[in-house]
mmCIF file of C-alpha atoms in Angstrom:
data_model
loop_
_atom_site.group_PDB
_atom_site.id
_atom_site.type_symbol
_atom_site.label_atom_id
_atom_site.label_comp_id
_atom_site.label_asym_id
_atom_site.label_seq_id
_atom_site.Cartn_x
_atom_site.Cartn_y
_atom_site.Cartn_z
ATOM 1 C CA MET A 144 -8.986 28.194 -2.960
ATOM 2 C CA GLN A 145 -10.806 24.961 -3.982
ATOM 3 C CA ASN A 146 -7.585 23.879 -5.883
ATOM 4 C CA GLN A 147 -6.001 23.753 -2.890
ATOM 5 C CA ILE A 148 -8.457 21.697 -1.052
ATOM 6 C CA PHE A 149 -8.542 19.050 -4.118
ATOM 7 C CA PHE A 150 -4.565 18.617 -4.104
ATOM 8 C CA ARG A 151 -4.253 18.114 -0.106
ATOM 9 C CA ILE A 152 -7.499 15.352 -0.301
ATOM 10 C CA PHE A 153 -6.572 13.786 -3.713
ATOM 11 C CA PRO A 154 -3.714 11.280 -2.316
ATOM 12 C CA TYR A 155 -6.442 10.103 -0.207
ATOM 13 C CA PHE A 156 -8.718 9.691 -2.525
ATOM 14 C CA PHE A 157 -6.357 7.795 -4.796
ATOM 15 C CA ILE A 158 -5.714 5.275 -2.105
ATOM 16 C CA PHE A 159 -9.183 4.900 -1.066
ATOM 17 C CA PHE A 160 -9.839 4.294 -4.563
ATOM 18 C CA PHE A 161 -7.375 1.676 -5.471
ATOM 19 C CA ILE A 162 -8.120 -0.011 -2.247
ATOM 20 C CA PHE A 163 -11.769 -0.166 -3.288
ATOM 21 C CA PHE A 164 -11.392 -1.407 -6.718
ATOM 22 C CA GLU A 165 -8.895 -3.929 -5.799
ATOM 23 C CA PHE A 166 -10.815 -5.887 -3.617
ATOM 24 C CA VAL A 167 -13.987 -5.458 -5.085
ATOM 25 C CA PRO A 168 -13.743 -8.565 -7.988
ATOM 26 C CA ILE A 169 -13.312 -11.123 -4.609
ATOM 27 C CA TYR A 170 -17.089 -10.744 -4.085
ATOM 28 C CA PHE A 171 -18.073 -11.115 -7.526
ATOM 29 C CA LEU A 172 -15.701 -14.007 -7.965
ATOM 30 C CA GLU A 173 -14.166 -16.804 -6.188
ATOM 31 C CA GLU A 174 -11.989 -16.054 -3.366
ATOM 32 C CA GLU A 175 -9.117 -17.671 -4.733
ATOM 33 C CA LEU A 176 -8.645 -15.039 -7.064
ATOM 34 C CA ILE A 177 -5.044 -13.959 -8.032
ATOM 35 C CA LYS A 178 -4.266 -10.764 -7.922
ATOM 36 C CA PRO A 179 -1.717 -8.548 -7.119
ATOM 37 C CA PHE A 180 -1.520 -6.071 -3.757
ATOM 38 C CA ILE A 181 -2.014 -2.847 -5.288
ATOM 39 C CA SER A 182 -3.157 -0.958 -2.441
ATOM 40 C CA MET A 183 -0.359 -2.456 -0.217
ATOM 41 C CA THR A 184 2.218 -1.130 -2.892
ATOM 42 C CA ILE A 185 0.902 2.149 -3.656
ATOM 43 C CA ILE A 186 0.533 3.104 0.346
ATOM 44 C CA TYR A 187 3.982 1.709 0.608
ATOM 45 C CA CYS A 188 5.022 4.178 -2.098
ATOM 46 C CA TRP A 189 3.428 6.886 -0.482
ATOM 47 C CA ILE A 190 4.715 6.316 2.642
ATOM 48 C CA CYS A 191 8.214 6.317 1.282
ATOM 49 C CA ASN A 192 7.694 9.211 -1.038
ATOM 50 C CA ASP A 193 5.957 11.406 1.509
ATOM 51 C CA PRO A 194 5.823 10.229 5.006
ATOM 52 C CA GLN A 195 4.591 13.836 6.534
ATOM 53 C CA ARG A 196 1.573 13.641 4.517
ATOM 54 C CA PHE A 197 0.262 10.380 6.155
ATOM 55 C CA ARG A 198 -0.482 10.630 10.174
ATOM 56 C CA PRO A 199 -0.823 7.534 12.143
ATOM 57 C CA LEU A 200 -4.840 7.593 12.224
ATOM 58 C CA TRP A 201 -5.105 7.710 8.094
ATOM 59 C CA LEU A 202 -2.313 4.597 8.035
ATOM 60 C CA LEU A 203 -4.467 2.575 10.653
ATOM 61 C CA ILE A 204 -7.713 4.119 8.295
ATOM 62 C CA PHE A 205 -6.125 2.871 5.471
ATOM 63 C CA GLY A 206 -5.117 -0.438 7.194
ATOM 64 C CA ILE A 207 -8.664 -1.465 8.500
ATOM 65 C CA PHE A 208 -10.399 -0.720 5.283
ATOM 66 C CA CYS A 209 -7.764 -3.204 3.360
ATOM 67 C CA ASP A 210 -8.577 -5.901 6.053
ATOM 68 C CA PHE A 211 -12.378 -5.324 6.275
ATOM 69 C CA LEU A 212 -12.293 -5.865 2.432
ATOM 70 C CA GLN A 213 -9.233 -8.580 2.001
ATOM 71 C CA SER A 214 -8.785 -10.766 5.148
ATOM 72 C CA GLU A 215 -11.180 -12.090 8.043
ATOM 73 C CA ILE A 216 -8.748 -10.412 10.429
ATOM 74 C CA VAL A 217 -9.037 -6.902 10.968
ATOM 75 C CA GLY A 218 -5.401 -4.985 12.251
ATOM 76 C CA ILE A 219 -2.594 -6.598 10.461
ATOM 77 C CA SER A 220 -2.832 -4.195 7.664
ATOM 78 C CA SER A 221 -2.958 -1.266 9.914
ATOM 79 C CA LEU A 222 -0.494 -2.265 12.152
ATOM 80 C CA PHE A 223 1.713 -3.209 9.294
ATOM 81 C CA PHE A 224 1.366 0.121 7.515
ATOM 82 C CA LEU A 225 2.041 2.027 11.002
ATOM 83 C CA VAL A 226 5.043 0.113 11.371
ATOM 84 C CA ILE A 227 6.277 1.164 7.732
ATOM 85 C CA GLY A 228 5.618 4.473 8.869
ATOM 86 C CA HIS A 229 7.367 4.831 11.996
ATOM 87 C CA ILE A 230 10.606 3.169 10.357
ATOM 88 C CA GLN A 231 10.287 5.620 7.331
ATOM 89 C CA ARG A 232 9.820 8.916 9.861
ATOM 90 C CA LYS A 233 12.461 8.212 12.209
ATOM 91 C CA ALA A 234 15.285 7.500 9.504
ATOM 92 C CA ASN A 235 14.202 8.872 5.754
ATOM 93 C CA GLN A 236 16.700 6.902 4.174
ATOM 94 C CA ILE A 237 15.956 3.580 5.596
ATOM 95 C CA LEU A 238 13.396 2.386 3.115
ATOM 96 C CA ILE A 239 13.715 4.521 0.119
ATOM 97 C CA SER A 240 17.994 5.253 -1.046
ATOM 98 C CA ASN A 241 19.029 7.075 -4.098
ATOM 99 C CA ASP A 242 19.675 3.455 -5.878
ATOM 100 C CA PHE A 243 16.318 2.102 -6.886
ATOM 101 C CA LYS A 244 17.581 -1.562 -7.267
ATOM 102 C CA GLU A 245 18.424 -1.099 -3.072
ATOM 103 C CA THR A 246 14.429 0.314 -2.552
ATOM 104 C CA TRP A 247 13.081 -2.593 -4.593
ATOM 105 C CA ILE A 248 14.751 -5.261 -2.684
ATOM 106 C CA LYS A 249 13.762 -3.503 0.632
ATOM 107 C CA PHE A 250 10.034 -3.738 -0.796
ATOM 108 C CA VAL A 251 10.317 -7.404 -2.059
ATOM 109 C CA ILE A 252 11.573 -8.250 1.668
ATOM 110 C CA LEU A 253 9.159 -6.053 3.303
ATOM 111 C CA ILE A 254 6.208 -7.586 1.150
ATOM 112 C CA PHE A 255 7.285 -10.902 1.548
ATOM 113 C CA LEU A 256 7.190 -10.488 5.390
ATOM 114 C CA TYR A 257 3.876 -8.769 5.168
ATOM 115 C CA PHE A 258 2.653 -11.459 3.233
ATOM 116 C CA ILE A 259 3.701 -14.397 5.688
ATOM 117 C CA LEU A 260 2.310 -12.102 8.885
ATOM 118 C CA ILE A 261 -1.119 -11.996 6.927
ATOM 119 C CA TYR A 262 -1.093 -15.448 5.636
ATOM 120 C CA PHE A 263 0.154 -16.871 9.152
ATOM 121 C CA ILE A 264 -2.354 -15.318 11.130
ATOM 122 C CA ASN A 265 -5.414 -15.738 8.780
ATOM 123 C CA LEU A 266 -4.521 -19.607 8.412
ATOM 124 C CA LEU A 267 -3.752 -19.849 12.276
ATOM 125 C CA PHE A 268 -6.933 -17.460 13.203
ATOM 126 C CA ALA A 269 -9.277 -18.198 10.251
ATOM 127 C CA ASP A 270 -10.642 -20.978 8.368
ATOM 128 C CA VAL A 271 -9.417 -20.310 5.307
ATOM 129 C CA SER A 272 -7.330 -22.742 2.644
ATOM 130 C CA LEU A 273 -4.607 -21.339 1.240
ATOM 131 C CA ILE A 274 -3.251 -21.915 -2.138
ATOM 132 C CA PHE A 275 0.540 -21.817 -2.357
ATOM 133 C CA LYS A 276 0.599 -21.269 -5.986
ATOM 134 C CA ASN A 277 -1.805 -18.537 -5.811
ATOM 135 C CA ILE A 278 0.051 -16.591 -3.082
ATOM 136 C CA LEU A 279 3.360 -17.514 -5.029
ATOM 137 C CA ILE A 280 1.978 -15.621 -8.458
ATOM 138 C CA CYS A 281 0.246 -12.567 -6.064
ATOM 139 C CA TYR A 282 3.824 -12.347 -4.594
ATOM 140 C CA ILE A 283 5.527 -11.999 -7.956
ATOM 141 C CA PHE A 284 3.058 -9.802 -9.681
ATOM 142 C CA THR A 285 2.945 -7.214 -6.780
ATOM 143 C CA VAL A 286 6.842 -7.605 -6.831
ATOM 144 C CA SER A 287 7.280 -6.536 -10.415
ATOM 145 C CA LEU A 288 4.609 -4.127 -10.552
ATOM 146 C CA PHE A 289 6.006 -2.277 -7.488
ATOM 147 C CA PRO A 290 8.584 0.001 -10.158
ATOM 148 C CA PHE A 291 5.585 1.261 -12.331
ATOM 149 C CA PHE A 292 3.526 2.224 -9.087
ATOM 150 C CA PHE A 293 6.587 3.615 -7.444
ATOM 151 C CA LEU A 294 7.148 5.977 -10.235
ATOM 152 C CA VAL A 295 3.355 6.866 -10.404
ATOM 153 C CA VAL A 296 3.150 7.877 -6.765
ATOM 154 C CA ASP A 297 7.146 9.518 -7.512
ATOM 155 C CA LYS A 298 5.413 11.786 -9.786
ATOM 156 C CA LEU A 299 2.169 12.381 -7.997
ATOM 157 C CA SER A 300 3.782 12.981 -4.699
ATOM 158 C CA PHE A 301 6.350 15.516 -6.301
ATOM 159 C CA LYS A 302 3.453 17.510 -8.005
ATOM 160 C CA PHE A 303 1.479 17.422 -4.653
ATOM 161 C CA ARG A 304 4.819 18.451 -2.757
ATOM 162 C CA ARG A 305 4.479 21.930 -4.778
ATOM 163 C CA PHE A 306 1.550 22.708 -4.171
ATOM 164 C CA ASP A 307 1.590 22.187 -0.260
ATOM 165 C CA ASP A 308 4.599 24.589 -0.516
ATOM 166 C CA GLN A 309 2.802 27.314 -2.112
#
């Protein structure tokens, strides 16, 4: 019984853990910190691997938590996660495919759109100075770390799906 509860709530704690520890250094260091969007990547991977687990309410909560810690405008990440979740629920093979290169290319395009959206909106509505070099390095780190996190989340998703079926 306790194992069932643990295995059901572990993915949510896993995501909150990465969101929190990704954005905590911003408050202790300069805001011009170069870091990949690991939590964004992990949420994207969970949505791709197990779209039925994360209901829209959870995606909204994850996005709001990310935005509270990351930017001055709340709701951008939530909207992005909700759109990704909706796309994956409607057509399961849109974001993920049998060929990993295709999945990676789709991620590269979507994360690029996310970066453009978040930085453009912050530039318009908030007094944020953007340094293009840092944004580009952050984007490259995020894209290059995607295979590792996709593999980890895929393994975890498979393990938890097995426990959910029991």
